[in-house]
XYZ file of C-alpha atoms in Angstrom:
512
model
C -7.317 10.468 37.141
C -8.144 8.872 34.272
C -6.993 10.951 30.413
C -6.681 9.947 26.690
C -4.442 11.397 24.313
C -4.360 10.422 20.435
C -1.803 8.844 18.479
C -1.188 6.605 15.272
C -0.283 3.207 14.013
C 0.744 3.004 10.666
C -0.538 -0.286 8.157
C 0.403 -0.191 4.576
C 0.654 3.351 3.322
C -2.287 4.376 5.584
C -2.820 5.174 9.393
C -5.389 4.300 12.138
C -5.875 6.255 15.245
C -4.596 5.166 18.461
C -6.539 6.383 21.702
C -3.734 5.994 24.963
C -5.759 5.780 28.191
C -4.002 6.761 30.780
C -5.206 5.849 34.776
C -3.537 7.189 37.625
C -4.386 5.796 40.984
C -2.756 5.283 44.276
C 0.097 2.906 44.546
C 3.326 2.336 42.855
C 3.340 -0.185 39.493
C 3.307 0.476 35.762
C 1.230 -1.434 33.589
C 1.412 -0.925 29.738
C -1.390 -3.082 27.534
C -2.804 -3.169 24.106
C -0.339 -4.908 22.137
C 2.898 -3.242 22.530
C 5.814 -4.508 20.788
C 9.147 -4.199 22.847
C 10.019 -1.093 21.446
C 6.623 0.420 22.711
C 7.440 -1.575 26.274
C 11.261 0.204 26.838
C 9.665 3.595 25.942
C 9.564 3.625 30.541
C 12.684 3.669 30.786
C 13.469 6.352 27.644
C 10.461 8.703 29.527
C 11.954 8.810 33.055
C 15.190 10.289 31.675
C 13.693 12.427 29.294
C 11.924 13.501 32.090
C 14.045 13.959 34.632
C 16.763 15.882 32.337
C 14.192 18.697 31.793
C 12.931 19.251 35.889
C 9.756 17.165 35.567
C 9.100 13.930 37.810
C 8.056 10.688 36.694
C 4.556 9.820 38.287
C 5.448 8.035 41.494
C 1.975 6.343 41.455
C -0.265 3.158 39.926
C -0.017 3.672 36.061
C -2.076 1.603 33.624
C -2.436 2.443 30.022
C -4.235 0.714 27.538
C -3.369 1.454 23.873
C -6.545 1.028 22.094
C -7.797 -0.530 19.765
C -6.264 -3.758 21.483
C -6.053 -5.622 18.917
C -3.638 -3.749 16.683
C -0.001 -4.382 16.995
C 1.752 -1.103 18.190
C 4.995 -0.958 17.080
C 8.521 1.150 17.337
C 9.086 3.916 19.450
C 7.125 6.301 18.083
C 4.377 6.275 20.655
C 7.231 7.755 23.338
C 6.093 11.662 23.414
C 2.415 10.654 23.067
C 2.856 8.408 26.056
C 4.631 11.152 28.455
C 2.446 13.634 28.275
C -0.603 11.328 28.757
C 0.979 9.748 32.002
C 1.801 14.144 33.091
C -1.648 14.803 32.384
C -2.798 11.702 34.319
C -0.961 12.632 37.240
C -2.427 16.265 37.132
C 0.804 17.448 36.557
C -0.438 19.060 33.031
C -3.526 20.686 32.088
C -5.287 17.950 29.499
C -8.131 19.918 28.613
C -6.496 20.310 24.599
C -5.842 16.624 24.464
C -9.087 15.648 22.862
C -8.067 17.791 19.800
C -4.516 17.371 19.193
C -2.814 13.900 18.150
C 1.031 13.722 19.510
C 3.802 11.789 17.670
C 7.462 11.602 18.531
C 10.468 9.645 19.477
C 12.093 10.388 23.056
C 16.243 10.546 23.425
C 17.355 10.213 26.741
C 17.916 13.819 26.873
C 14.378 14.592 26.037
C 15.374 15.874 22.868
C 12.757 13.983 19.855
C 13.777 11.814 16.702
C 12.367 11.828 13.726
C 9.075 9.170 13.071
C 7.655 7.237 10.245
C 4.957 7.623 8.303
C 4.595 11.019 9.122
C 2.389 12.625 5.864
C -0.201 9.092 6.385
C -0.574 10.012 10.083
C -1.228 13.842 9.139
C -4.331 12.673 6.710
C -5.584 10.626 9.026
C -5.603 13.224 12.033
C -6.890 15.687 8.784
C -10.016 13.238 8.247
C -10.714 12.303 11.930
C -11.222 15.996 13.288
C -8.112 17.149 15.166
C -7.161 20.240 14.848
C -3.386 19.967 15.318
C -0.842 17.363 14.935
C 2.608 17.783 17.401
C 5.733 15.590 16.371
C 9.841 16.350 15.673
C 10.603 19.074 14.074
C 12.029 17.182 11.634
C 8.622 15.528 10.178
C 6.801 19.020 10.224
C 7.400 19.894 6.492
C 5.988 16.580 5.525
C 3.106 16.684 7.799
C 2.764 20.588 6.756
C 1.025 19.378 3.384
C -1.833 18.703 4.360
C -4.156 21.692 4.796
C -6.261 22.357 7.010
C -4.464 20.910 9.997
C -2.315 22.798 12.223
C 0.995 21.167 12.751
C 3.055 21.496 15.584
C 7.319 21.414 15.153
C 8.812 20.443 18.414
C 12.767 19.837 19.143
C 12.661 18.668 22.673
C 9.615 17.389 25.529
C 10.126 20.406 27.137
C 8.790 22.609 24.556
C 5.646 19.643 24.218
C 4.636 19.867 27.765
C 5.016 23.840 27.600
C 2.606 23.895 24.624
C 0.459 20.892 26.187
C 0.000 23.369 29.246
C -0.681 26.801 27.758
C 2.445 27.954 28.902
C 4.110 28.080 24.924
C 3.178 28.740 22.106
C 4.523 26.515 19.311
C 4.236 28.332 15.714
C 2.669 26.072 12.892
C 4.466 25.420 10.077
C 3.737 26.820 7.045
C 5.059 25.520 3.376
C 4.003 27.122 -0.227
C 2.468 24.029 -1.930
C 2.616 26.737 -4.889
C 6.590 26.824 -4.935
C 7.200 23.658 -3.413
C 4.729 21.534 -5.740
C 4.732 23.285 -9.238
C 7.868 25.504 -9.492
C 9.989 22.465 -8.840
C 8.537 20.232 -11.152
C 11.591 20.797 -13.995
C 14.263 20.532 -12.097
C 16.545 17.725 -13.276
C 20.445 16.782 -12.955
C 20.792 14.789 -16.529
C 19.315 15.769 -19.439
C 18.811 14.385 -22.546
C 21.477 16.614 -24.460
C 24.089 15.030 -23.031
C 23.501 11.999 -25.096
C 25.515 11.813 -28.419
C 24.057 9.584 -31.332
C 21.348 6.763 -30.209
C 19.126 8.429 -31.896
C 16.972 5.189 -32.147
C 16.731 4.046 -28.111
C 15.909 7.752 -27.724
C 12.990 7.105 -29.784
C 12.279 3.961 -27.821
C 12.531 5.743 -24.495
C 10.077 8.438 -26.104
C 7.689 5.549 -26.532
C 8.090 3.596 -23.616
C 7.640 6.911 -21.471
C 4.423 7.963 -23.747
C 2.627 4.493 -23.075
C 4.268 3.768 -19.886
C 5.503 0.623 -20.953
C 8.432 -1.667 -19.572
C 12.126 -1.557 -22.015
C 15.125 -3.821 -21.654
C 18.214 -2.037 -23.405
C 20.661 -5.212 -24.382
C 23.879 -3.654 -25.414
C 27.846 -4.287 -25.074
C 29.978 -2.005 -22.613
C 29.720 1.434 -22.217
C 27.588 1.991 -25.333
C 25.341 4.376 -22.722
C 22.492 2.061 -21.012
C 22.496 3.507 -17.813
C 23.781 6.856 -19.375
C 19.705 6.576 -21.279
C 18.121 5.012 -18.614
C 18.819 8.067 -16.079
C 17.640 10.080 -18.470
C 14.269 8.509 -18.266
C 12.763 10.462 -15.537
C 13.218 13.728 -17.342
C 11.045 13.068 -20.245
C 8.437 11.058 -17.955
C 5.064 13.596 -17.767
C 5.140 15.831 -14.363
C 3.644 14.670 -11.001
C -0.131 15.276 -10.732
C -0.722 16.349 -7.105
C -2.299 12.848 -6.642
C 0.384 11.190 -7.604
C 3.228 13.287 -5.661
C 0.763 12.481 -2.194
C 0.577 8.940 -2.398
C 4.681 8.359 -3.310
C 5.422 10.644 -0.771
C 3.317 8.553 1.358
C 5.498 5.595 0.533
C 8.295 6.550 0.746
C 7.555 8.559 4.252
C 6.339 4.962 5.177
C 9.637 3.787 4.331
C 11.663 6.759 6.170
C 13.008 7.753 2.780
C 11.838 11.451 3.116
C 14.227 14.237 4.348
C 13.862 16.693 6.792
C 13.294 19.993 4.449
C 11.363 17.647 1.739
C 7.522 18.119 2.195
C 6.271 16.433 -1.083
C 8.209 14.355 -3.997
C 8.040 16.648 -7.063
C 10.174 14.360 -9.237
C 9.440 10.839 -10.594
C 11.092 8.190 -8.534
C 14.121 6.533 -9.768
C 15.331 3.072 -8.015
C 17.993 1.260 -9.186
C 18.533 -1.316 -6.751
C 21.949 -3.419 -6.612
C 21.870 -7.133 -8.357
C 22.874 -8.612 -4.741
C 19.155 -7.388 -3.562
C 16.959 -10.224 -1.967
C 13.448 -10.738 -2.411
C 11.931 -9.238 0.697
C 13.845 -5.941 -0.725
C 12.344 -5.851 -3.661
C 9.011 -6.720 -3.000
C 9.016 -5.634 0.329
C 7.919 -7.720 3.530
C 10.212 -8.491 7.147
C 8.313 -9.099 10.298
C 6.988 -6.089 10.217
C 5.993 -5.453 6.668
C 7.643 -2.361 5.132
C 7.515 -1.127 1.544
C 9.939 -2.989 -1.683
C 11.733 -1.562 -4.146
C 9.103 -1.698 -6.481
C 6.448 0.185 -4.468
C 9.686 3.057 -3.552
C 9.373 3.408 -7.599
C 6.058 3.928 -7.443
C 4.740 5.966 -10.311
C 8.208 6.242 -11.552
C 11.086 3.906 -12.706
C 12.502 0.991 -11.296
C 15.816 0.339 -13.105
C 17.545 -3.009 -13.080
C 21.133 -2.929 -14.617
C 22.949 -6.321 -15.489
C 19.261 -7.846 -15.847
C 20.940 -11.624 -15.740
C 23.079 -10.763 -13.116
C 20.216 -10.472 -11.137
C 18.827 -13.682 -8.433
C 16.278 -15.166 -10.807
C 13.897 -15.547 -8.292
C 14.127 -11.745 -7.630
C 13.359 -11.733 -10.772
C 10.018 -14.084 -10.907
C 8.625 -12.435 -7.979
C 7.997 -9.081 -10.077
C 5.860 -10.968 -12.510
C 2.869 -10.380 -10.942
C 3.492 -7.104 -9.775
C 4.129 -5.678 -13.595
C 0.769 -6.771 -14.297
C -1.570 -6.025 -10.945
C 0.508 -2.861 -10.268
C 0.314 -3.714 -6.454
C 2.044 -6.179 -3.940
C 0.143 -7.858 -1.293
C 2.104 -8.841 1.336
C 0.861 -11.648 3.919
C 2.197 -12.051 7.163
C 0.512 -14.313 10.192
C -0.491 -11.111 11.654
C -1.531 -8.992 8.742
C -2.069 -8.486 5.039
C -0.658 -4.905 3.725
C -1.411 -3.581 -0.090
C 1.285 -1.705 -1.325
C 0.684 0.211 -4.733
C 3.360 -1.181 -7.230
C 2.933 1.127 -10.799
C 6.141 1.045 -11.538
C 7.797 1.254 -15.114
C 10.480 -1.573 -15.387
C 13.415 -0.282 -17.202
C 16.233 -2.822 -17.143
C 19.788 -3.481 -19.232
C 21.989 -6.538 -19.782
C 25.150 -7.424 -21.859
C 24.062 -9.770 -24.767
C 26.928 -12.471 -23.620
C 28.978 -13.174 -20.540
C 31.736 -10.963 -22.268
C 29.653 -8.437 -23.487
C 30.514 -8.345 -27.055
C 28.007 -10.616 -28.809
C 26.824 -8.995 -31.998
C 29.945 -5.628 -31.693
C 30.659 -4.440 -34.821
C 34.073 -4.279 -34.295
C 35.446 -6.143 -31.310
C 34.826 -9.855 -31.452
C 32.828 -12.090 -28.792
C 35.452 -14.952 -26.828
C 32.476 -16.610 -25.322
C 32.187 -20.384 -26.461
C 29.660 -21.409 -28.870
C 25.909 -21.048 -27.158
C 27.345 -19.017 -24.043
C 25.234 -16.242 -24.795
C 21.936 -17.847 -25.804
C 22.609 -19.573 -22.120
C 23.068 -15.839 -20.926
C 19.834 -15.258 -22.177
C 18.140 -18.059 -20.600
C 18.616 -16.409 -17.094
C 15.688 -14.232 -17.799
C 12.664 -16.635 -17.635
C 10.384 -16.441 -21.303
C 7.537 -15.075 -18.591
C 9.431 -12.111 -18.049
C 10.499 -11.222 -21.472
C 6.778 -11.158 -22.406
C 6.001 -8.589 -19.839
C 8.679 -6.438 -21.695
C 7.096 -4.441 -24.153
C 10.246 -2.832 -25.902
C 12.916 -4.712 -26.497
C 16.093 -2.699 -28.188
C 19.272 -3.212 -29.131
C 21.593 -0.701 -28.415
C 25.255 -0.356 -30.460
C 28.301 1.812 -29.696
C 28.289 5.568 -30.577
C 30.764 5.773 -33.361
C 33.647 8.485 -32.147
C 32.436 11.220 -34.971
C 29.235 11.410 -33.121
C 31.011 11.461 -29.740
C 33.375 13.814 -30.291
C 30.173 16.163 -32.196
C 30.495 19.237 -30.216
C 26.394 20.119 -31.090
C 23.956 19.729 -28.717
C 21.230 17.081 -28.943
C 17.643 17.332 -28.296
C 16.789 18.212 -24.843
C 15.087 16.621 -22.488
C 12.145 19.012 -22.633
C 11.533 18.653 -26.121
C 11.223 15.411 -25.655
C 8.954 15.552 -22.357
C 6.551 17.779 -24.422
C 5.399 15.498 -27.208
C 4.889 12.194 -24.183
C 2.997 15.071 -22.514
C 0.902 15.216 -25.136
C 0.365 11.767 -26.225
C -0.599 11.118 -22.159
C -3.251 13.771 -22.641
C -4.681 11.676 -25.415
C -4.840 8.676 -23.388
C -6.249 10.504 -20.527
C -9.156 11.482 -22.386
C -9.455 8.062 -24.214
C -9.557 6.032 -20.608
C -11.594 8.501 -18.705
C -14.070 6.611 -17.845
C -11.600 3.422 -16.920
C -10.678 4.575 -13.093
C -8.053 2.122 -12.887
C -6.377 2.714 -16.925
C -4.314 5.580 -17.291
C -1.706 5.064 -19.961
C -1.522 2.530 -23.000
C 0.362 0.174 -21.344
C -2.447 -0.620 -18.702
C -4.824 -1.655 -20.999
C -6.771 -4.944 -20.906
C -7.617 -6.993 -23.956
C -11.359 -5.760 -23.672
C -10.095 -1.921 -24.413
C -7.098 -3.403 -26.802
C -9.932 -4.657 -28.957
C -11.963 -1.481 -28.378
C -8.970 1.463 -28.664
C -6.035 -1.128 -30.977
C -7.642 -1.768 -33.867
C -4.809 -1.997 -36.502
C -5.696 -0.664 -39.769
C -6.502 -2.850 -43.540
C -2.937 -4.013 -43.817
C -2.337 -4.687 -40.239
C -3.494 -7.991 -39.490
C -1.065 -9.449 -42.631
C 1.669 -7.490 -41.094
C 1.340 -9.301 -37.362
C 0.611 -12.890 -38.755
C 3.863 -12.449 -40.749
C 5.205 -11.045 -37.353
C 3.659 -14.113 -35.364
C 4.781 -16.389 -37.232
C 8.233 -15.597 -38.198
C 9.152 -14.651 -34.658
C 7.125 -17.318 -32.878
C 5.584 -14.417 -30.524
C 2.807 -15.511 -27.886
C -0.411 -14.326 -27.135
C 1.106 -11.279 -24.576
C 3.892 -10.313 -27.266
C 0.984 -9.994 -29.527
C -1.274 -7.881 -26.984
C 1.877 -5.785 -26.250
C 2.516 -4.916 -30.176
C -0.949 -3.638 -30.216
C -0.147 -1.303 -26.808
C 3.266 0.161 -28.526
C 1.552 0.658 -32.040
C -1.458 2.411 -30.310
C 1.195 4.957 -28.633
C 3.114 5.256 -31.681
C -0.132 6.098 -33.176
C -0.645 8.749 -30.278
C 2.850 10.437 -30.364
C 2.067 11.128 -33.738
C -1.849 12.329 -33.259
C -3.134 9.922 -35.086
C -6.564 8.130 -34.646
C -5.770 4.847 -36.029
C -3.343 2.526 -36.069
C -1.675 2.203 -39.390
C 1.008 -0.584 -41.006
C 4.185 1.926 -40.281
C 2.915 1.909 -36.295
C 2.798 -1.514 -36.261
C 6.177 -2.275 -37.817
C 7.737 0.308 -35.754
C 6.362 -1.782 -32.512
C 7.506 -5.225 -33.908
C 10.996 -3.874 -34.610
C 11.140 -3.426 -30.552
C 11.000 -7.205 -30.102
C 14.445 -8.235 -30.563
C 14.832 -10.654 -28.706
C 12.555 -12.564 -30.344
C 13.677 -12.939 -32.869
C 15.066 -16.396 -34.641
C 18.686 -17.187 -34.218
C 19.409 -14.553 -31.434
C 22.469 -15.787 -29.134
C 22.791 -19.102 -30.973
């Protein structure tokens, strides 16, 4: 008898359908085509136990199945469940008539008991847009897959329960989640806060401006004058998910087998902070079987590197493009995957090997030129792709030991809030602009337009600081979200100097 039952690869942060044929005939063999990684090829051996542990018996007859389309790579083990109940249903041992409208997902233990899959939320849109009604997989992927409306889907915890449901025998309740609650209610719920900062009252403002325009900040500072302390910090004042954005990280990061059991959709900001040891597949992403970087995991969030030189500089190089595409292509002999890279780069280095270059009170012991050679780990490149560039000093101890409570977080997050709004309605018609920091130098020259005194004031700037063309364009994106925190239309001379006071390390004489 020959039966199909539905499953699904996942490429990239999206899914296409897999249709399992499934022939039973006289005889005894077992053929498995269509591309099938080993993974997919041991799944025979994982089925016959699973089998066998719950009182069913493995088809003693001629078994092909073809994995269609045959020219897409199946991989992992994924494809276990899906493949058991197409070989019962083959055998008659299962009624298949709801197998046309239900796809099937799952991992098989020996005991028959199912792991968790991959890519779980990606494979629940596509079963969404192709017409099933109901999705089965773990019970651990069903809050995930829940999101998506319109689609029943199925929690199981073992095969037993699968081929019960399979054959009308069980019925498996659909689960249910409150995109309301979930979604919305969630959305202010952070661990740090903003308060907790004493003093640094001006790389507050800078992190106010860098989350308003969504532009990329480098903190250079000695020890323990709060860098990372700020930089957590971050994600609180960034604007709220839209429900857009919370679908396609959480489709990302389900990609990547980041997302938990009980989590159905990301309602915070990512925030990666990935070790200085990390390679370049990491970060980017890539392997034989292309999986998503660092940079797409912060996806619409932050991607914090601390100890900036510390970092491989190649790492480093690699991001270049990324920051200004805001996506990673990945090539492989077999494939090409997009990954979505939007990221804001928030980073933080010593200004010397001994951190105290510049201290107002404890002196540097590096020799003469150690820390402009510091510097020079960080190629020129990606310093220009840096629009805010602050220096950051120790909190004297009467602000530390200040027992009042600083500015909180949402304070803060309401005035970027606002200033986003204004950009969304100024790049409305742009589908691929959304904040300040995206903008091309078409819409610079359109929407940056300093004001009478302005040009003087960035020649000066130029000149003086011997800035390049992209420190230039990236004044013009700060100023312009200066000018929006504030509500104003046009760029004026105090906007301007505000944004060239972020370059410092531009400046003349810095390290030597």
């Amino acid at each position: 008898m020959l039966v199909k039952c539905y499953a699904a690869a996942v490429q990239g942060i999206s899914a296409t359908i897999i249709t399992i044929e499934v022939n039973c005939t006289r005889g005894i063999q077992f053929l498995l085509v269509g591309l099938p990684d080993i993974a997919v090829r041991e799944s025979h051996e994982r089925i016959i136990s699973a089998l066998e542990v719950h009182g069913y018996r493995f088809p003693r007859k001629r078994i092909v199945i073809n994995m269609a389309p045959a020219d897409i790579r199946k991989e992992g083990s994924s494809y276990d469940l899906p493949l058991a109940i197409g070989m019962l249903a083959a055998a008659e041992q299962i009624d298949a008539s709801r197998l046309e409208k239900i796809m099937i997902m799952g991992e098989l233990s020996l005991d028959g008991s199912l792991l968790p899959v991959k890519g779980a939320l990606p494979i629940a849109i596509k079963a969404k847009e192709e017409g099933f009604e109901g999705l089965v997989l773990p019970q651990q992927n069903a809050h995930e897959a829940a999101v998506v409306e319109g689609l029943q889907v199925y929690g199981a915890t073992n095969i037993k329960e699968v081929i019960e449901f399979i054959d009308g025998k069980q019925e498996i309740a659909p689960v249910r989640i409150d995109i309301q609650d979930i979604f919305y209610n969630r959305r202010q719920q952070f661990d740090f806060d903003f308060s907790d900062v004493k003093g640094q009252e001006n790389v507050k403002r800078a992190l106010e401006v860098a989350a308003a325009g969504g532009h990329n900040l480098v903190m250079i500072g000695p020890p323990g004058s709060g860098k990372s302390m700020l930089a957590k910090r971050l994600p609180s004042i960034l604007p709220p998910f839209t429900l857009n954005e919370s679908l396609e990280t959480t489709k990302i990061h389900s990609v990547a087998g980041k997302i938990g059991s009980e989590t159905s959709l990301m309602t915070q900001r990512p925030f990666r902070a990935p070790h200085h040891t990390i390679s370049n597949v990491a970060m980017v992403g890539g392997g034989t079987f292309p999986q998503p970087g660092e940079i797409s995991l912060a996806h619409n969030g932050v991607l914090f590197l601390d100890e900036l030189p510390e970092f491989n500089r190649n790492v480093l190089e690699v991001m270049r493009q990324p920051l200004e595409d805001r996506v990673i292509t990945i090539s492989r002999a077999r494939s090409t995957v997009d990954y979505p890279a939007g990221f804001m780069l928030v980073s933080s280095m010593n200004p010397c090997p001994c951190g105290y270059y510049n201290h107002p009170d404890r002196a540097c012991i590096c020799s003469p030129g150690s820390a402009q050679k510091y510097m020079n780990k960080i190629s020129g490149p990606l310093l220009d792709r840096i629009d805010i560039q602050i220096e950051i000093v120790p909190v004297p101890f009467e602000k530390i030991s200040n027992q009042a409570l600083s500015e909180t977080s949402l304070a803060v997050r309401e005035r970027v809030i606002r200033a986003r709004r204004i950009q969304e309605e100024r790049f409305k018609e742009e589908k691929t602009i959304h904040c300040n920091a995206q903008m091309s130098p078409k819409l610079l020259r359109k929407y940056a337009v300093p004001d009478a005194q302005g040009p003087a004031r960035l020649k000066t700037a130029m000149e003086r600081l011997n800035l390049s063309a992209r420190a230039y364009d990236r004044i013009l994106k700060v100023s312009r979200t200066i000018a929006d925190l504030e509500g104003t239309e046009n760029i004026q001379s105090h906007h301007l100097a505000e944004a060239i006071n972020y370059r410092n390390l531009d400046r003349g004489g810095w390290g030597v």
